[in-house]
PDB file of C-alpha atoms in Angstrom:
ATOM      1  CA  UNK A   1       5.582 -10.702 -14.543  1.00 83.00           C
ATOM      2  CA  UNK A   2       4.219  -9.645 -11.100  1.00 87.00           C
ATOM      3  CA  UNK A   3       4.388  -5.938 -10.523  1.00 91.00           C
ATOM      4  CA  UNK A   4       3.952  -4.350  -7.242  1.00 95.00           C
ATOM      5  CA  UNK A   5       2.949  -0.172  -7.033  1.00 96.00           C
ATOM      6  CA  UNK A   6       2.435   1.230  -3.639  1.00 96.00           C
ATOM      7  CA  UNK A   7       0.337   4.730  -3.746  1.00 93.00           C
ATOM      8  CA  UNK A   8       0.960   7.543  -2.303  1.00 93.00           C
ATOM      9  CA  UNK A   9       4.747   7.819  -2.893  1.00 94.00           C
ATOM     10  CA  UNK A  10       4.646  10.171   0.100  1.00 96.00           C
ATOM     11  CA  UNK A  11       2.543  11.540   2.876  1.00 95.00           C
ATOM     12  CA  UNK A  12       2.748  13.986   5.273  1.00 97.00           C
ATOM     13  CA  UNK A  13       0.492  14.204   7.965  1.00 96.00           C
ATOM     14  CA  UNK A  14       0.229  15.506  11.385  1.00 97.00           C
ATOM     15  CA  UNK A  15       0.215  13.135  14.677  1.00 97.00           C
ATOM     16  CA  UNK A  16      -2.610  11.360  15.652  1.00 97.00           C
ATOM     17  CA  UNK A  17      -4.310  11.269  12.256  1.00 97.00           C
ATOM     18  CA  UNK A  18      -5.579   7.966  10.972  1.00 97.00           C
ATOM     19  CA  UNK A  19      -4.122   7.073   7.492  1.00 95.00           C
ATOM     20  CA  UNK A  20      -4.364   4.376   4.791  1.00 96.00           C
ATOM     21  CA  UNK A  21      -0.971   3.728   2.346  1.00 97.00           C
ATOM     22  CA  UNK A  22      -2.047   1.267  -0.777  1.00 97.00           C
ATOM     23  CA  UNK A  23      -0.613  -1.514  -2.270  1.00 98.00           C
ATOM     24  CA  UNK A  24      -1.540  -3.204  -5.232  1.00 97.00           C
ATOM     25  CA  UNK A  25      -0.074  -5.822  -7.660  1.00 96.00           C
ATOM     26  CA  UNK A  26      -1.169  -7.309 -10.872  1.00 94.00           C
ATOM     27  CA  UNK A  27      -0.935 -10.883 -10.743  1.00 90.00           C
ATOM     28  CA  UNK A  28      -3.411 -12.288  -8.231  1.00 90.00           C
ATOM     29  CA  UNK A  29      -1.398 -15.796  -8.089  1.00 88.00           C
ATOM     30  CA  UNK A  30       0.144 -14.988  -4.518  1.00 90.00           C
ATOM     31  CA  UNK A  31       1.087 -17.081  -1.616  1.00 89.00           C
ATOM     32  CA  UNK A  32       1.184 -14.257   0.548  1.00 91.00           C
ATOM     33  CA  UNK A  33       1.992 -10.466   1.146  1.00 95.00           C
ATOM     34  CA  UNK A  34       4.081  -8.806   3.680  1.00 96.00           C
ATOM     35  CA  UNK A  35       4.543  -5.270   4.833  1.00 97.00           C
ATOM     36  CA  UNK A  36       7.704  -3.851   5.987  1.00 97.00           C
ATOM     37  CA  UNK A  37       8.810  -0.369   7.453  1.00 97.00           C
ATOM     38  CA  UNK A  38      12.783   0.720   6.563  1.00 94.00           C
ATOM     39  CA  UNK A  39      14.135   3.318   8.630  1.00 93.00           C
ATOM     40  CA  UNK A  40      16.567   5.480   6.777  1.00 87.00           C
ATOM     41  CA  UNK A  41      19.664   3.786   5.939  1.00 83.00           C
ATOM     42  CA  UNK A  42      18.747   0.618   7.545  1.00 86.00           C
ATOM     43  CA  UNK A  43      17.607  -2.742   6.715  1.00 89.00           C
ATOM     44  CA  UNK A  44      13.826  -3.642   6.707  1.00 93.00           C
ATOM     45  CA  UNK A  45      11.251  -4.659  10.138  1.00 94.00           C
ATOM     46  CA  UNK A  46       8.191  -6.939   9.289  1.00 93.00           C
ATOM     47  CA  UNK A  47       5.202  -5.576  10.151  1.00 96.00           C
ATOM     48  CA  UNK A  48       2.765  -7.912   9.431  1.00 96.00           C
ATOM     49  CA  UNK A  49       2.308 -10.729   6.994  1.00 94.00           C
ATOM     50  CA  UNK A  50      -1.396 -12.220   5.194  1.00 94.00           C
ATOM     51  CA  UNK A  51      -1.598 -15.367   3.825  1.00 91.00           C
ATOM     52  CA  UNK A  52      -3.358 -15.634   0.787  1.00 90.00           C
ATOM     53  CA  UNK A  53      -6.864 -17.133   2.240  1.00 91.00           C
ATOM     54  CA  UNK A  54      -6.768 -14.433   4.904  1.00 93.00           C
ATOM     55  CA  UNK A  55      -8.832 -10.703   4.536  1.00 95.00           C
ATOM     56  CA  UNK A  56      -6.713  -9.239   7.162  1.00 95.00           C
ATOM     57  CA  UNK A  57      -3.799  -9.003   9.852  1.00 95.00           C
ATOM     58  CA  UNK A  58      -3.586  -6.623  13.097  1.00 96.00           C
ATOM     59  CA  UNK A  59      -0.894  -6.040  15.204  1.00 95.00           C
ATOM     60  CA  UNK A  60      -1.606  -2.872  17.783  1.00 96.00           C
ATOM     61  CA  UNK A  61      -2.392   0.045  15.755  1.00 97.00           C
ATOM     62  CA  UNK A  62      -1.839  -1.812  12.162  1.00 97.00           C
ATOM     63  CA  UNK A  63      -4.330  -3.270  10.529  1.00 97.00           C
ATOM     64  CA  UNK A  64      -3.630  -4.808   6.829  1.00 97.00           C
ATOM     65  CA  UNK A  65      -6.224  -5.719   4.570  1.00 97.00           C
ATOM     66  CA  UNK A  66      -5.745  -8.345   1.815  1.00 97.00           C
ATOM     67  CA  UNK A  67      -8.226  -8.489  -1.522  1.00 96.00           C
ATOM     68  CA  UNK A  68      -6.659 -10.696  -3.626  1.00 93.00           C
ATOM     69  CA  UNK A  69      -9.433 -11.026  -6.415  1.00 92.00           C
ATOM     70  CA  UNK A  70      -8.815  -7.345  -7.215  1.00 95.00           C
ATOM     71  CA  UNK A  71      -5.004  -7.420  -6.323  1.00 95.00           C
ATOM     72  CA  UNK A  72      -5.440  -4.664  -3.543  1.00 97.00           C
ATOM     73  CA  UNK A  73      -3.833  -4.781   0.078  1.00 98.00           C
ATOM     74  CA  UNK A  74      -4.314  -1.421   2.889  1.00 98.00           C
ATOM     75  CA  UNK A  75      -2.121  -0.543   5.757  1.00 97.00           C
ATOM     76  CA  UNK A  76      -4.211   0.669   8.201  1.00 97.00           C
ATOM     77  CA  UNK A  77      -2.642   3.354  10.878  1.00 97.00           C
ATOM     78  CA  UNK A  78      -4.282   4.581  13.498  1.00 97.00           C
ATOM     79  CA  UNK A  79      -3.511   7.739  15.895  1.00 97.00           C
ATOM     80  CA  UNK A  80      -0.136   7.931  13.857  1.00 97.00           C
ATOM     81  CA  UNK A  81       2.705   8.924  16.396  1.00 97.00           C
ATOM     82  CA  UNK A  82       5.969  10.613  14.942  1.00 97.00           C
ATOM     83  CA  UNK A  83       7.935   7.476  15.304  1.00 96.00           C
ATOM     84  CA  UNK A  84       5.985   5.916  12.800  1.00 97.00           C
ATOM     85  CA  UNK A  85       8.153   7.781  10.290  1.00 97.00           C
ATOM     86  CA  UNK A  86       9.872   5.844   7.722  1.00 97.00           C
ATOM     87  CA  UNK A  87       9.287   4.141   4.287  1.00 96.00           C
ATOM     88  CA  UNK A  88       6.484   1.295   4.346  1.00 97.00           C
ATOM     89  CA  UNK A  89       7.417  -1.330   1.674  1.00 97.00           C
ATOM     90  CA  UNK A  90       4.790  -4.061   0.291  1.00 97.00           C
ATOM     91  CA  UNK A  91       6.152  -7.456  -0.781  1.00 96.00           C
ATOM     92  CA  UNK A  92       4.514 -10.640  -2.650  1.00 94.00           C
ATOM     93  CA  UNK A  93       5.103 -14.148  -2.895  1.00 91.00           C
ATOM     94  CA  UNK A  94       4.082 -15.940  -5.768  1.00 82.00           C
ATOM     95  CA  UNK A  95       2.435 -19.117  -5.098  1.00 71.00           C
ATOM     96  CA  UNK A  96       5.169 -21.384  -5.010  1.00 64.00           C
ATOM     97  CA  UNK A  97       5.895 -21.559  -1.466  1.00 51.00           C
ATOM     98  CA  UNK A  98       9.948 -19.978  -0.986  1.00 60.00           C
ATOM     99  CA  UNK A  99       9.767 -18.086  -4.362  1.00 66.00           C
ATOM    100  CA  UNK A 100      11.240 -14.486  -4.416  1.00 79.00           C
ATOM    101  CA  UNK A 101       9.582 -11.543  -3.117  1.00 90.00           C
ATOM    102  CA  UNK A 102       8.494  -8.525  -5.178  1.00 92.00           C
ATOM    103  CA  UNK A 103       8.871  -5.358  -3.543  1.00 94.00           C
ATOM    104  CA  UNK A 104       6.547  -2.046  -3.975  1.00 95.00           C
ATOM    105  CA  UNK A 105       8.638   1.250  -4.536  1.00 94.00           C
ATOM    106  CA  UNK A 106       7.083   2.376  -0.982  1.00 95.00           C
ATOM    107  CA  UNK A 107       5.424   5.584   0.777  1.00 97.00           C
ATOM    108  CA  UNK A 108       7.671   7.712   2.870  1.00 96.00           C
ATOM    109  CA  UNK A 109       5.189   8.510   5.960  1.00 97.00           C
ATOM    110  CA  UNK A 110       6.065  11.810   7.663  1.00 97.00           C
ATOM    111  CA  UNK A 111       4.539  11.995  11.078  1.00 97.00           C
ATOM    112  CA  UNK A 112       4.580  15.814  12.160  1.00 96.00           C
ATOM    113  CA  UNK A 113       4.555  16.734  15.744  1.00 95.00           C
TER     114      UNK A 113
ATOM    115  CA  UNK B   1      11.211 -15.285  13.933  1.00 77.00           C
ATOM    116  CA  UNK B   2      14.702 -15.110  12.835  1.00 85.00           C
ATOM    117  CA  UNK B   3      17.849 -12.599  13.997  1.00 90.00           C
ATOM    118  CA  UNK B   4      20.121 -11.905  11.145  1.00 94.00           C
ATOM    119  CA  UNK B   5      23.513 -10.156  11.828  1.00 96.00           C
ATOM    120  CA  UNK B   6      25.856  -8.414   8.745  1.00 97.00           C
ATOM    121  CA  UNK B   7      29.215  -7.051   8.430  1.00 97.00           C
ATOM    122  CA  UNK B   8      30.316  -4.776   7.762  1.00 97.00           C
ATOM    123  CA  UNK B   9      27.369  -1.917   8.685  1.00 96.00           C
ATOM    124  CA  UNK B  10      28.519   0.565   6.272  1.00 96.00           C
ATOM    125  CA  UNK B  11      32.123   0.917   4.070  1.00 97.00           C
ATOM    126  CA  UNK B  12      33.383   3.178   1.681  1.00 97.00           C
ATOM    127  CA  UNK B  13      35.589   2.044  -0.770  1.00 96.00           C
ATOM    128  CA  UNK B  14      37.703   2.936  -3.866  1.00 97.00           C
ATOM    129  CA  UNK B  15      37.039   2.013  -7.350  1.00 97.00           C
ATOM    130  CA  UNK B  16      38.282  -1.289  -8.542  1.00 97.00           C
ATOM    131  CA  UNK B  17      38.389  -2.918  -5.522  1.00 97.00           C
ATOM    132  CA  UNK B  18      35.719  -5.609  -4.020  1.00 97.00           C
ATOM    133  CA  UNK B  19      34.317  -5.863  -0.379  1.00 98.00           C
ATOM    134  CA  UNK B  20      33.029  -9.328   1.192  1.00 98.00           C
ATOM    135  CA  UNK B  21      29.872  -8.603   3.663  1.00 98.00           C
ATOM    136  CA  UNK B  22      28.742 -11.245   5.899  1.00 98.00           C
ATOM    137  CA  UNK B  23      25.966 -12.744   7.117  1.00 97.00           C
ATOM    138  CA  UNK B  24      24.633 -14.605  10.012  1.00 97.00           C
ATOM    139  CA  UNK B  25      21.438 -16.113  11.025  1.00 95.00           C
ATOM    140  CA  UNK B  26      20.845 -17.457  14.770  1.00 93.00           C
ATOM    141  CA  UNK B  27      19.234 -20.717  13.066  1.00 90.00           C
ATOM    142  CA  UNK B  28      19.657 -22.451  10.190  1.00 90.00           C
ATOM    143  CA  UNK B  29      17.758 -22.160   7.014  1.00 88.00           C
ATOM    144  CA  UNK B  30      17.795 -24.068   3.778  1.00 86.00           C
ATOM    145  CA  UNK B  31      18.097 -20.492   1.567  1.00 87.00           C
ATOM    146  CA  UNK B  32      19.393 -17.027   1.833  1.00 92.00           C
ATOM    147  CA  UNK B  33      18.761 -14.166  -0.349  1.00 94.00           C
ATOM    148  CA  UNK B  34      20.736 -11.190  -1.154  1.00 96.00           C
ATOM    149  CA  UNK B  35      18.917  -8.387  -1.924  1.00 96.00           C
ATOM    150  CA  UNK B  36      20.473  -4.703  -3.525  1.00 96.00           C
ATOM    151  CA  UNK B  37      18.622  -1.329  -2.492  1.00 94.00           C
ATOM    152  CA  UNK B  38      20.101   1.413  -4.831  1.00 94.00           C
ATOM    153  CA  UNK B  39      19.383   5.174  -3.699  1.00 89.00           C
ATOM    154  CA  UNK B  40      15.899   6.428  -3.556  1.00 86.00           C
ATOM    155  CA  UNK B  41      14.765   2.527  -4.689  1.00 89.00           C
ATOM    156  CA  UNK B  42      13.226  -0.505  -3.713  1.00 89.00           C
ATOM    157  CA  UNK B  43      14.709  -3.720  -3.381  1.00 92.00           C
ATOM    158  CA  UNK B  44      15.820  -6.042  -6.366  1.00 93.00           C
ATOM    159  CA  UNK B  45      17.183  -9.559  -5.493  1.00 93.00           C
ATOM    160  CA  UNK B  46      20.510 -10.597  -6.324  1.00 96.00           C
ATOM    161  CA  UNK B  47      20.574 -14.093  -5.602  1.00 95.00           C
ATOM    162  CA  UNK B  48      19.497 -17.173  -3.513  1.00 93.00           C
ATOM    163  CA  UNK B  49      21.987 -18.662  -1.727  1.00 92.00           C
ATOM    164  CA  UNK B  50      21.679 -22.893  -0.897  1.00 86.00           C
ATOM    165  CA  UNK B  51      23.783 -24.384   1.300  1.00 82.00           C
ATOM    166  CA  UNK B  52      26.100 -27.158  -0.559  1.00 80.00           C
ATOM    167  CA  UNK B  53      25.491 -25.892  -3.923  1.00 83.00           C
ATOM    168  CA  UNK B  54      25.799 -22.571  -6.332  1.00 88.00           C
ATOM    169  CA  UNK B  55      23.959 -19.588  -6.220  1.00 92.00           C
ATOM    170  CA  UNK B  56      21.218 -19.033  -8.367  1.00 92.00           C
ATOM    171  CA  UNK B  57      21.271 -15.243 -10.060  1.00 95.00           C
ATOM    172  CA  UNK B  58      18.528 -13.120 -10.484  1.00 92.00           C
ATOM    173  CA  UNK B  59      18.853 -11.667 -14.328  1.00 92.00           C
ATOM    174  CA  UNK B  60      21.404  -8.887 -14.504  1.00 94.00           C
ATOM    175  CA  UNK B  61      23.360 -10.322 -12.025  1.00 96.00           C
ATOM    176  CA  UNK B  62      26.079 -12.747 -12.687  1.00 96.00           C
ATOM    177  CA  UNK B  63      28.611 -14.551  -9.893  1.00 96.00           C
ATOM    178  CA  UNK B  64      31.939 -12.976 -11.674  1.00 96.00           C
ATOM    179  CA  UNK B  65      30.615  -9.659  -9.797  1.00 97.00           C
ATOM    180  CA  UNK B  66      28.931 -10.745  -7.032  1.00 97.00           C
ATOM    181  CA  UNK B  67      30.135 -14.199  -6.008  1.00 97.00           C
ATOM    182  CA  UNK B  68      28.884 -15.769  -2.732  1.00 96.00           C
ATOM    183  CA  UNK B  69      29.721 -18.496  -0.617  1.00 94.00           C
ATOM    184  CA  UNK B  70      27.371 -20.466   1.970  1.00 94.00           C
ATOM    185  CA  UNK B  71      29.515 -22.679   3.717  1.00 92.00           C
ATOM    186  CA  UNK B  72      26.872 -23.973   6.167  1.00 91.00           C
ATOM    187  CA  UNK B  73      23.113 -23.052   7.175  1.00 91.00           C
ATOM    188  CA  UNK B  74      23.802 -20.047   8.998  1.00 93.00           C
ATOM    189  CA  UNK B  75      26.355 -18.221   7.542  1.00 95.00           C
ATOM    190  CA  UNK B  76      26.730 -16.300   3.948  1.00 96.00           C
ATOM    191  CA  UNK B  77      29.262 -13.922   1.963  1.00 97.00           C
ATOM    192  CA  UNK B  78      27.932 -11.584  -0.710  1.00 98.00           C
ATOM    193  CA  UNK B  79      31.495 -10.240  -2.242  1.00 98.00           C
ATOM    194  CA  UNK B  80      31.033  -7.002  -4.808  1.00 98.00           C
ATOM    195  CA  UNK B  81      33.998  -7.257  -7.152  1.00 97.00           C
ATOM    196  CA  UNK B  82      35.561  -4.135  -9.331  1.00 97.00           C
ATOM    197  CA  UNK B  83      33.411  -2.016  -7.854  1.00 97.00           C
ATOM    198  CA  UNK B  84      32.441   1.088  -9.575  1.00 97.00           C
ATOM    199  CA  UNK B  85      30.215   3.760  -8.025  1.00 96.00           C
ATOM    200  CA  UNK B  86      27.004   2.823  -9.497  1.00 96.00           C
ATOM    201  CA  UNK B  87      27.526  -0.359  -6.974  1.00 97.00           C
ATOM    202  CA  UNK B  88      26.800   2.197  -4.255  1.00 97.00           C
ATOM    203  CA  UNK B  89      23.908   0.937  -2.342  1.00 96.00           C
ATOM    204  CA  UNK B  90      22.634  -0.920   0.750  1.00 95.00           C
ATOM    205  CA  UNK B  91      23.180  -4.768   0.651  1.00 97.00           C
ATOM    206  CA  UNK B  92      21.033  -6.680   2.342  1.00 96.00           C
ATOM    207  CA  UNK B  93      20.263 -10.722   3.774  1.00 96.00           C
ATOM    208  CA  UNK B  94      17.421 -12.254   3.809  1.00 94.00           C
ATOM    209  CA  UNK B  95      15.993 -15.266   5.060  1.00 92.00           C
ATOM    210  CA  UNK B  96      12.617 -17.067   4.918  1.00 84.00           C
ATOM    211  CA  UNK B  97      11.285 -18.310   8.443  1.00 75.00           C
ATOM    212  CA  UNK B  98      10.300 -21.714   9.128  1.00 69.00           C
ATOM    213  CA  UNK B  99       6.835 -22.861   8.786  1.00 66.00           C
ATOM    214  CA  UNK B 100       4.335 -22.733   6.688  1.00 64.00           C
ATOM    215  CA  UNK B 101       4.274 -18.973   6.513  1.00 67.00           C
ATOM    216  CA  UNK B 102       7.359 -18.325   5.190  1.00 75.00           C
ATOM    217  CA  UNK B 103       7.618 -15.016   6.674  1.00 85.00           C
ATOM    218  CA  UNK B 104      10.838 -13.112   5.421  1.00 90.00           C
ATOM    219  CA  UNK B 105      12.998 -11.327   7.778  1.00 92.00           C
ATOM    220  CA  UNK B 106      16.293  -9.045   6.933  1.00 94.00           C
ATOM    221  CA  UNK B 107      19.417  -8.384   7.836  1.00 94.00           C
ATOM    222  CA  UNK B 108      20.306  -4.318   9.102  1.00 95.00           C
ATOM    223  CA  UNK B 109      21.780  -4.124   5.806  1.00 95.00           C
ATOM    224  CA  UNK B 110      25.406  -3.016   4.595  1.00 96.00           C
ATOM    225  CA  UNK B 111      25.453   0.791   3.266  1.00 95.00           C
ATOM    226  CA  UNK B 112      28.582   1.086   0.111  1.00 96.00           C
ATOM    227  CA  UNK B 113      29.603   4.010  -1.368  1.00 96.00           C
ATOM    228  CA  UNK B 114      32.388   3.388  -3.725  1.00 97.00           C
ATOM    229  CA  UNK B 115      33.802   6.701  -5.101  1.00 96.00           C
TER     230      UNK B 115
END
């Protein structure tokens, strides 16, 4: 059974740091993995998506990294701005394309002013 | 990339009763997912909805309390039945985008308290 844990549960930091949240999941059998941020009370944004035979994804100041061997992904944030507060979630696909995501448990990012 | 609409955005309701919350996709797709969000948790899929045929349930879930209808490829009901407050959470629909990818996009979500 794939299990997803995301580490650190929470982080605080102040803006304009740079700052890494982890992912990692145990079965190494995925189609792909997807990050998604959830505002409070609200339903979930893609962020960026890696396909299996890809090491990484950027989209302006995200970066996602993908090791699949060792059943690791990053979330890369640079210069981190206070609207980048919310709950990053990680999410697998098995193989199979259309199978059922697993979710992480998330990191609640604080951005302080 | 797909747009996904749901109704209602947030209800609270009495015990014993049941709510129907809607979906709708601006394109059509083959499957829809239902996914549950209790407080302070991740999400746990309910179950995959097919157009012209019955939903499949995700363990712990069965269609006496949480039956759904997908009439055609852009449209879905998730109804709670008897509700009880642990069925307080945010309901959301999901839906798989086209291509190879298979990139999954979500609804706003629907926020229940039951009391």
């Amino acid at each position: 059974k794939q299990e997803v844990t995301q580490i650190p549960a929470a982080l605080s930091v102040p803006e304009g740091e740079n700052l890494v949240l982890n992912c990692s999941f145990t079965d190494s059998a995925i189609y792909n993995l997807q990050w998604f941020r959830q505002d409070p009370g609200k339903g979930l944004t893609s962020l960026l998506l890696i396909q299996s035979s890809q090491r990484e994804q950027t989209s302006g100041r995200l970066n996602a990294s993908l090791d699949k061997s060792s059943g690791r992904s990053t979330l890369y944030i640079a210069a981190s701005q206070p609207g980048d507060s919310a709950t990053y979630l990680c999410a697998v696909r098995r193989e199979t394309s259309g199978s059922r995501l697993t979710f992480g448990e998330g990191t609640q990012l604080t951005v302080n002013p | 990339s797909a747009v996904i609409s749901q109704k209602p955005s947030r209800d609270i309701c009495q015990r014993g009763t049941s709510l129907t919350i809607q979906c709708q996709v601006d394109s059509q797709v083959t499957m829809m997912f239902w996914y549950r969000q209790q407080p302070g948790q991740s999400l746990t899929l309910i179950a995959t909805a097919n157009q012209g045929s019955e939903a499949t349930y995700e363990s712990g879930f069965v269609i006496d309390k949480f039956p759904i209808s997908r009439p055609n490829l852009t449209f879905s009901t998730l109804t709670v039945s008897n509700m009880s407050p642990e069925d307080s959470s945010i309901y959301l629909c999901s839906v798989s985008g086209t291509g190879i990818y298979n990139e999954q996009f979500f609804g706003p979500g629907t926020r229940l308290t039951v009391l």
